[in-house]
Coordinates of N, CA, C and O in Angstrom, one line a residue:
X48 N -27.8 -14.6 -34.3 CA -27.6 -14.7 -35.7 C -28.9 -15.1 -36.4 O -29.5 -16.1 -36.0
X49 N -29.4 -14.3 -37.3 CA -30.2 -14.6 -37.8 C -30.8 -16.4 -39.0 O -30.3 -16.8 -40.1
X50 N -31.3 -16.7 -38.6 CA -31.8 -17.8 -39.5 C -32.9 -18.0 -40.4 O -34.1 -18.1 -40.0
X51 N -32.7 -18.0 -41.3 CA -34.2 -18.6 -42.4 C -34.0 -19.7 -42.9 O -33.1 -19.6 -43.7
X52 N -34.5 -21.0 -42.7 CA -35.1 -22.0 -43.5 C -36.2 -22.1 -44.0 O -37.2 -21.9 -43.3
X53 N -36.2 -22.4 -45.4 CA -36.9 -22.7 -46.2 C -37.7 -24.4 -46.1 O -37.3 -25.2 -45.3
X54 N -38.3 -24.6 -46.8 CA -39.1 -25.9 -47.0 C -40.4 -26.6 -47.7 O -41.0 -25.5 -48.0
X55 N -40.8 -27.1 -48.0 CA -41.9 -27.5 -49.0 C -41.6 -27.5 -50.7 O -42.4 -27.7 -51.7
X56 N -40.2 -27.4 -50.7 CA -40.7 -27.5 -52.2 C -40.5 -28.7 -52.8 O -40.0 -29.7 -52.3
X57 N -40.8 -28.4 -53.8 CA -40.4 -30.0 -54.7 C -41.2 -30.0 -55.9 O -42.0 -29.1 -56.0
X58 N -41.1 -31.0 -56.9 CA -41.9 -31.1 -58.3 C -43.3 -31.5 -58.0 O -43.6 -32.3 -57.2
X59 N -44.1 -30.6 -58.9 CA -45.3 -30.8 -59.0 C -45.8 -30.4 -60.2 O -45.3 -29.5 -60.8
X60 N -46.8 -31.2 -60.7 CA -47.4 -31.1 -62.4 C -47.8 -29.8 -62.1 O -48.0 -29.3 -61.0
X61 N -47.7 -29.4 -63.3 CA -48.5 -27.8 -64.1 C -50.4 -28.0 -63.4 O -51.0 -29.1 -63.2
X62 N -51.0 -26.4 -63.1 CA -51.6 -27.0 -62.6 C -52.0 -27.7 -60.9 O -53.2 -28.0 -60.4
X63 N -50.7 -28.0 -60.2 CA -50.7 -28.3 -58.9 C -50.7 -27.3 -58.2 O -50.6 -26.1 -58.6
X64 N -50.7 -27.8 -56.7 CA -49.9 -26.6 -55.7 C -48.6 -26.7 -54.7 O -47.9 -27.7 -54.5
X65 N -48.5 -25.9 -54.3 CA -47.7 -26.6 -52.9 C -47.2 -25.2 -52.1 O -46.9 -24.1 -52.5
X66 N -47.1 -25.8 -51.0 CA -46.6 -24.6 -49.5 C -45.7 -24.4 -49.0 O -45.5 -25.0 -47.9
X67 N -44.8 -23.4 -49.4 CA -43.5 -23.3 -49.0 C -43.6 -22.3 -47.2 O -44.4 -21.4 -46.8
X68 N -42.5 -23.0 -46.6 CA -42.5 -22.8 -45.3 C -41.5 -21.6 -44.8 O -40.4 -21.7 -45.4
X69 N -41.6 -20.9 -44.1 CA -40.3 -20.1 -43.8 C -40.0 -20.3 -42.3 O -40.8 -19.6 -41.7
X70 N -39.4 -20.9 -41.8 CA -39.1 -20.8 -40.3 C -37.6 -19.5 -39.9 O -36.4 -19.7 -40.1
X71 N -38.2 -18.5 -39.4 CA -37.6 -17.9 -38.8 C -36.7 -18.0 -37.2 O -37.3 -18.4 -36.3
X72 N -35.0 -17.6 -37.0 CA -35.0 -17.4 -36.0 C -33.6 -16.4 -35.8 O -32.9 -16.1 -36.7
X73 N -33.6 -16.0 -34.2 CA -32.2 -15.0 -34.1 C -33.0 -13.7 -34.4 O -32.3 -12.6 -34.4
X74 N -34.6 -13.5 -34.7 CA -35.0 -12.0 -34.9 C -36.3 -11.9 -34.3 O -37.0 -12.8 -34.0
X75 N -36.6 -10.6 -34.3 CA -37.8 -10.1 -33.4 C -38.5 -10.2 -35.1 O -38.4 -9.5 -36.1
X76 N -39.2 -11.5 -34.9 CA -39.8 -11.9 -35.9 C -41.4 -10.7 -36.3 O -41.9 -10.4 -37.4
X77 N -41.7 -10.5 -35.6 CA -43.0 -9.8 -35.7 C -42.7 -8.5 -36.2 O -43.5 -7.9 -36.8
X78 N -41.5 -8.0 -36.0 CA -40.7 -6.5 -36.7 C -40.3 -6.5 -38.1 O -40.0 -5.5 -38.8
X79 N -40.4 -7.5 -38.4 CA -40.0 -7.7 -39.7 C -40.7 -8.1 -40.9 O -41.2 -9.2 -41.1
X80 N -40.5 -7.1 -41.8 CA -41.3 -7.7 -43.2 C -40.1 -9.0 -43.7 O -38.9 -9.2 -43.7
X81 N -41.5 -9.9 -44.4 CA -40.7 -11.2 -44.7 C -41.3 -11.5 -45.9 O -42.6 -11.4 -45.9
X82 N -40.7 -11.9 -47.2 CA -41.0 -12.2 -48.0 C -40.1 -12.8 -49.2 O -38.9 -12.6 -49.0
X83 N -40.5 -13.5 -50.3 CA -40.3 -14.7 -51.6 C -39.7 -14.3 -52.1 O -40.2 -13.1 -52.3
X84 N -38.5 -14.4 -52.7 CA -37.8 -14.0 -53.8 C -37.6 -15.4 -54.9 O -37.8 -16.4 -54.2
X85 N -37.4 -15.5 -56.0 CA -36.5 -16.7 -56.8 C -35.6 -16.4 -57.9 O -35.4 -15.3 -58.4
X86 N -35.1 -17.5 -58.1 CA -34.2 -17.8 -59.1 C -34.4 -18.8 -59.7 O -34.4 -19.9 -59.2
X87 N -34.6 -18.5 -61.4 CA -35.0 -19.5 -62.2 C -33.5 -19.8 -63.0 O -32.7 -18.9 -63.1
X88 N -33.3 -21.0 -63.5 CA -31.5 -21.2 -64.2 C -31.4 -20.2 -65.5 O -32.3 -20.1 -66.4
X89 N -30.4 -19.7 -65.4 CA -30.1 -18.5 -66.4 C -30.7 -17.3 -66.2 O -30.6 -16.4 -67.1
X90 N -31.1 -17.1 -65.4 CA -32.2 -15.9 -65.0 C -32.0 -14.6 -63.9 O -31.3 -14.9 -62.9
X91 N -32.3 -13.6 -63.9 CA -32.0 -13.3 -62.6 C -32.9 -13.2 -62.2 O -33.8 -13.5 -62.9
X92 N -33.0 -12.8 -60.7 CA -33.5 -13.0 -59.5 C -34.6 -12.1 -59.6 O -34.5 -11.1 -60.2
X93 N -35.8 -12.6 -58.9 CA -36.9 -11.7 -59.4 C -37.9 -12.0 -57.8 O -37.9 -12.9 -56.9
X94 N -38.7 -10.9 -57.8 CA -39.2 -10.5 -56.6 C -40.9 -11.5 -56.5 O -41.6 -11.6 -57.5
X95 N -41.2 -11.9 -55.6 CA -42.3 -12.7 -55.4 C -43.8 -11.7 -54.7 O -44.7 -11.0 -55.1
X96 N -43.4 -11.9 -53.8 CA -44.4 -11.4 -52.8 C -43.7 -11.0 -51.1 O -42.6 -11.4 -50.6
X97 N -44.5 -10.3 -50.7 CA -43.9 -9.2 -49.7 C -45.0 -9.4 -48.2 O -46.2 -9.1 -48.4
X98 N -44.6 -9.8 -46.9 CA -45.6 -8.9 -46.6 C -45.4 -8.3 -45.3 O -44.4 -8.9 -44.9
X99 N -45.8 -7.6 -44.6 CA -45.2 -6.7 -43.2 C -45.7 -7.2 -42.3 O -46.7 -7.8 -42.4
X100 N -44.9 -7.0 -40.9 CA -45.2 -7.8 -39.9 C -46.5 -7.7 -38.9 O -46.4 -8.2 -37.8
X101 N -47.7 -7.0 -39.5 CA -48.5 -7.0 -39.3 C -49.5 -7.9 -39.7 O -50.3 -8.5 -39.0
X102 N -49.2 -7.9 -41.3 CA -50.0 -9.0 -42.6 C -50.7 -7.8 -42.9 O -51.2 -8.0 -44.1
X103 N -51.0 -6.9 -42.5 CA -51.7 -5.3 -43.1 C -51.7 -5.3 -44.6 O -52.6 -5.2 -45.4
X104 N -50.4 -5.4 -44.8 CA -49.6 -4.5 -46.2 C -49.1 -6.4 -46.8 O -48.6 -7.3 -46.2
X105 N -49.4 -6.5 -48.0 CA -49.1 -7.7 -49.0 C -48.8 -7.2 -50.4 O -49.6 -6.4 -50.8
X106 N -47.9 -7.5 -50.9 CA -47.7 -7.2 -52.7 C -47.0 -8.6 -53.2 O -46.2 -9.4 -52.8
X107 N -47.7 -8.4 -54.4 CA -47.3 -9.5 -55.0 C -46.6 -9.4 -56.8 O -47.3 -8.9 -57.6
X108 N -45.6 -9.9 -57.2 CA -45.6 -9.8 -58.4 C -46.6 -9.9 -59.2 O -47.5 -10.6 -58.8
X109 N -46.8 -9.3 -60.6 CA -47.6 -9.4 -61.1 C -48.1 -11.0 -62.1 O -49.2 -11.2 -62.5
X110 N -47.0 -11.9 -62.3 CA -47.0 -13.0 -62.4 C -47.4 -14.1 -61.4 O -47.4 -15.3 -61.8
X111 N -47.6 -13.6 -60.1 CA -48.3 -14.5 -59.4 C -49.4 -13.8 -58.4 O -49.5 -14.1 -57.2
X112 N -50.2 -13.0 -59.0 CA -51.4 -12.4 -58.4 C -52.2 -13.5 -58.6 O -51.9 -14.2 -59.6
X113 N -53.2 -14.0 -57.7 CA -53.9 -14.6 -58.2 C -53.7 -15.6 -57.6 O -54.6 -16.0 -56.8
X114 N -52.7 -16.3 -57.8 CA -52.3 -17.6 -57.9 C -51.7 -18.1 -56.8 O -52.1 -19.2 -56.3
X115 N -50.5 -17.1 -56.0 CA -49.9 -17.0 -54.9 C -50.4 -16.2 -53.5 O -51.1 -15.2 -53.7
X116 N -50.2 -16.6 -52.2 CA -50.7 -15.9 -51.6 C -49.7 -16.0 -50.1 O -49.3 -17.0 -49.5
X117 N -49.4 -15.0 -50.0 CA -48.4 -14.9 -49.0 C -49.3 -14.7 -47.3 O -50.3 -14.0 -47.1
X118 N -48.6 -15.7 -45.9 CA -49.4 -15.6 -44.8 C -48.1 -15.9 -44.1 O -47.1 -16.5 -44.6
X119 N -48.3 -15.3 -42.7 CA -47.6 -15.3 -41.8 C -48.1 -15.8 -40.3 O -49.1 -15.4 -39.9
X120 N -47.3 -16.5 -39.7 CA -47.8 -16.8 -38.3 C -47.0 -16.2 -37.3 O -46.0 -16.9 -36.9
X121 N -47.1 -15.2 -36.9 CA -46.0 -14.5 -35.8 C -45.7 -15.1 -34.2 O -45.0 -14.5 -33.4
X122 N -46.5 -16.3 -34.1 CA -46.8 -17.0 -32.5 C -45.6 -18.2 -33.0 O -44.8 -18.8 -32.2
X123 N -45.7 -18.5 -34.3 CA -44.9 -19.8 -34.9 C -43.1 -19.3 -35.0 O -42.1 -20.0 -34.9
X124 N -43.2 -17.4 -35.5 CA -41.8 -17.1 -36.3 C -42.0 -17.9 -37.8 O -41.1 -18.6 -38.1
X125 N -43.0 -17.8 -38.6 CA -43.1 -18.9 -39.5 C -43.8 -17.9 -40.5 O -44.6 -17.1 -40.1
X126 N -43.3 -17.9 -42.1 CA -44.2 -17.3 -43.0 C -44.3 -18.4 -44.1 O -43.5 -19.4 -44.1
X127 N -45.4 -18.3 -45.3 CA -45.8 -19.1 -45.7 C -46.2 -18.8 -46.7 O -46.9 -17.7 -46.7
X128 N -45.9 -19.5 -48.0 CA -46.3 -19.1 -49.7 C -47.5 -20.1 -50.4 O -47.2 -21.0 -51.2
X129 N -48.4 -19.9 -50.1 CA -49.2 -20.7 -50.9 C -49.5 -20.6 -52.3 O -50.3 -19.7 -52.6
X130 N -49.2 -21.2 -53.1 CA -49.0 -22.0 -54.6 C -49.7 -22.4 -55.1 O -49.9 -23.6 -54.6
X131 N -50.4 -22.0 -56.0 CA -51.5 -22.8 -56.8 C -51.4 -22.3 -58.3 O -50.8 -21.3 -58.8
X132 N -52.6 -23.5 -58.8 CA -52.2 -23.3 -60.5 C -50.8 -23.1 -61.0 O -50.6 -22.2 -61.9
X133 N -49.7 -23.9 -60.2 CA -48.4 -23.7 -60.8 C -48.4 -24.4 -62.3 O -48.9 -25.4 -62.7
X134 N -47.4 -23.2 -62.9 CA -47.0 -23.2 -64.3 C -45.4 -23.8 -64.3 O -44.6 -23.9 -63.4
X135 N -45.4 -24.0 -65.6 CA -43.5 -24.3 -65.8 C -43.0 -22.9 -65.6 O -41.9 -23.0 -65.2
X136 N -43.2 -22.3 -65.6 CA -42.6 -21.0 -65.9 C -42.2 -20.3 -64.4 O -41.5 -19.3 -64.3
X137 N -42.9 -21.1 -62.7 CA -42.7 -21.2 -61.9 C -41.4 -21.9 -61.4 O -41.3 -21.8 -60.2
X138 N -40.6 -22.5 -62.0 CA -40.0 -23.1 -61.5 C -38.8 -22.3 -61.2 O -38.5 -21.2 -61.8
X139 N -37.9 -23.0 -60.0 CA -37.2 -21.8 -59.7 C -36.3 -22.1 -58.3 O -36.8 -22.8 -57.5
X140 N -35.2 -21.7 -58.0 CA -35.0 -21.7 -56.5 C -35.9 -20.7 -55.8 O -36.0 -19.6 -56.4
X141 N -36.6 -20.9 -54.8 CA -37.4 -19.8 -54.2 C -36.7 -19.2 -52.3 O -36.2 -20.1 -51.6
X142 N -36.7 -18.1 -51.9 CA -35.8 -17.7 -51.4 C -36.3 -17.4 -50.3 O -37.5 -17.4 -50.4
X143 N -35.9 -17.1 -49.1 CA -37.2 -16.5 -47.7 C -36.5 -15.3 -47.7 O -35.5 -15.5 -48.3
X144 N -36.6 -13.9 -47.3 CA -36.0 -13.2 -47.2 C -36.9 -12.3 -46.2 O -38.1 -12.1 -46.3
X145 N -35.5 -11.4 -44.9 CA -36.4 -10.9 -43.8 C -35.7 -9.5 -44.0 O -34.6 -9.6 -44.5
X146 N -36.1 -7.9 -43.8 CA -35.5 -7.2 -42.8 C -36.3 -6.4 -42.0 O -37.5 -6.6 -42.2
X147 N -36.2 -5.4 -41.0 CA -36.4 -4.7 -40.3 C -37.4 -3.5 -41.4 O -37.3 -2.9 -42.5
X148 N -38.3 -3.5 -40.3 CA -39.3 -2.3 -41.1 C -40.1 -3.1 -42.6 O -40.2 -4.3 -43.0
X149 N -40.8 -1.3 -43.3 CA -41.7 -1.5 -44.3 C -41.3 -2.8 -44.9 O -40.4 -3.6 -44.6
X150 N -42.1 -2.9 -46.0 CA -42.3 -4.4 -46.9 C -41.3 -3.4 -48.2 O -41.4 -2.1 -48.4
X151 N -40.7 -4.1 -48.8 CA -40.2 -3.8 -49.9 C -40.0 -4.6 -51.1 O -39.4 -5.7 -51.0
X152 N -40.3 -4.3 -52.1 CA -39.9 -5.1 -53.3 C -38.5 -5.4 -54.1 O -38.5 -6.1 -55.1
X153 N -37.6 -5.0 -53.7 CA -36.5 -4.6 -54.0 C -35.6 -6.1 -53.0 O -35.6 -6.2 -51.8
X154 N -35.1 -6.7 -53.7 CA -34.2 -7.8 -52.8 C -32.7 -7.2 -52.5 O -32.0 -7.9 -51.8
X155 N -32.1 -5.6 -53.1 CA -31.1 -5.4 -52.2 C -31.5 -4.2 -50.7 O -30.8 -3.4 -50.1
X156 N -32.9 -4.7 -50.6 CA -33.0 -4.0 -49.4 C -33.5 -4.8 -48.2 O -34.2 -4.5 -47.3
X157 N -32.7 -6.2 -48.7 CA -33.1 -7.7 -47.6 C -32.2 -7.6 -47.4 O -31.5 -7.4 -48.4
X158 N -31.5 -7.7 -45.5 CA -30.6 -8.4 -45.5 C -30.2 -9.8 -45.0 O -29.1 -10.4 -44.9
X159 N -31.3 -10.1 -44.8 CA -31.5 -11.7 -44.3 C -31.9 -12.5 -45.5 O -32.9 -12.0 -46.1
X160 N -31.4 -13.6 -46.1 CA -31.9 -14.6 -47.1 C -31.7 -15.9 -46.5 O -30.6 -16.2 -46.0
X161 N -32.7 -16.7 -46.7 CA -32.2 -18.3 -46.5 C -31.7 -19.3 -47.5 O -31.6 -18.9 -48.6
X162 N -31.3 -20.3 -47.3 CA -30.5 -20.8 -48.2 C -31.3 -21.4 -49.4 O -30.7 -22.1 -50.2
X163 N -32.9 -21.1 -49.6 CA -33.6 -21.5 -51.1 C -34.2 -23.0 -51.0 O -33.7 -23.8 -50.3
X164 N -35.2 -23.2 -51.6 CA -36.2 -24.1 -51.9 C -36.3 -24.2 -53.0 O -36.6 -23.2 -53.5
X165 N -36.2 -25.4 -54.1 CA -36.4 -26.0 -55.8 C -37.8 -26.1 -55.4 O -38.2 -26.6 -54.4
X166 N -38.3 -25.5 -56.4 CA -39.4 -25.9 -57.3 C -39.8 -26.1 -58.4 O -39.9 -25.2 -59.2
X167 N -40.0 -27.4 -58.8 CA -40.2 -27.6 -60.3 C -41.4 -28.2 -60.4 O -42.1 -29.0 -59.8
X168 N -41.6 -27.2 -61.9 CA -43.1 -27.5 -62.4 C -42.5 -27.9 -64.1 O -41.9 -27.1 -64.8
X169 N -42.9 -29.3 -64.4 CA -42.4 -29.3 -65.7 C -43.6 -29.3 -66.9 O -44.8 -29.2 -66.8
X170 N -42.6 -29.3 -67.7 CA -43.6 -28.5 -68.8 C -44.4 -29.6 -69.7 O -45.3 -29.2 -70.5

């Protein structure tokens, strides 16, 4: 059965950073593109960053170009969101999400999600 745990988040001033963790297990982790989704309250669900199980192929929303930077350890089963210059407008449940094959931007073409990471950035 597949597993994703999330980790690292928590409040941090506008301006900060922080590193959310994905521990993968139950999958041929290196086959799988893995990537960020969130959920802000009242909002729907919006796509982060993507990247394939190579690290070849990366996309990122256009709201966190720049700022975010998606990395993977395939020896660990571990992927990783580095955060910087967070805004309020980041804040959010943030999501790990795995499947088989290409990277995609689209979250109904995940079918692995973990149970989410708070992050708050107040305003």
């Amino acid at each position: 059965q597949v597993q994703l745990v999330e980790s690292g988040g928590g409040l941090v001033q506008a301006g900060g950073s922080l590193r959310l963790s994905c521990a993968a297990s139950g999958l041929t982790f290196s086959s799988n593109a893995m990537g960020w989704f969130r959920q802000a309250p009242g909002k729907e669900r919006e796509f982060v960053a993507v990247i394939s199980g190579t690290s070849i192929t990366k996309y990122y929303a256009d709201s966190v170009k720049g700022r975010f930077t998606i990395s993977r350890d395939n020896a660990k089963n571990t992927m990783y969101l580095q955060m910087n210059s967070l805004k309020p407008e980041d804040t959010a449940v943030y999501y790990c999400v795995a499947n088989r094959g290409a990277p995609t931007t689209l979250g109904s073409h995940y079918a692995n999600w973990g149970q989410g990471t708070q992050v708050t950035v107040p305003s």
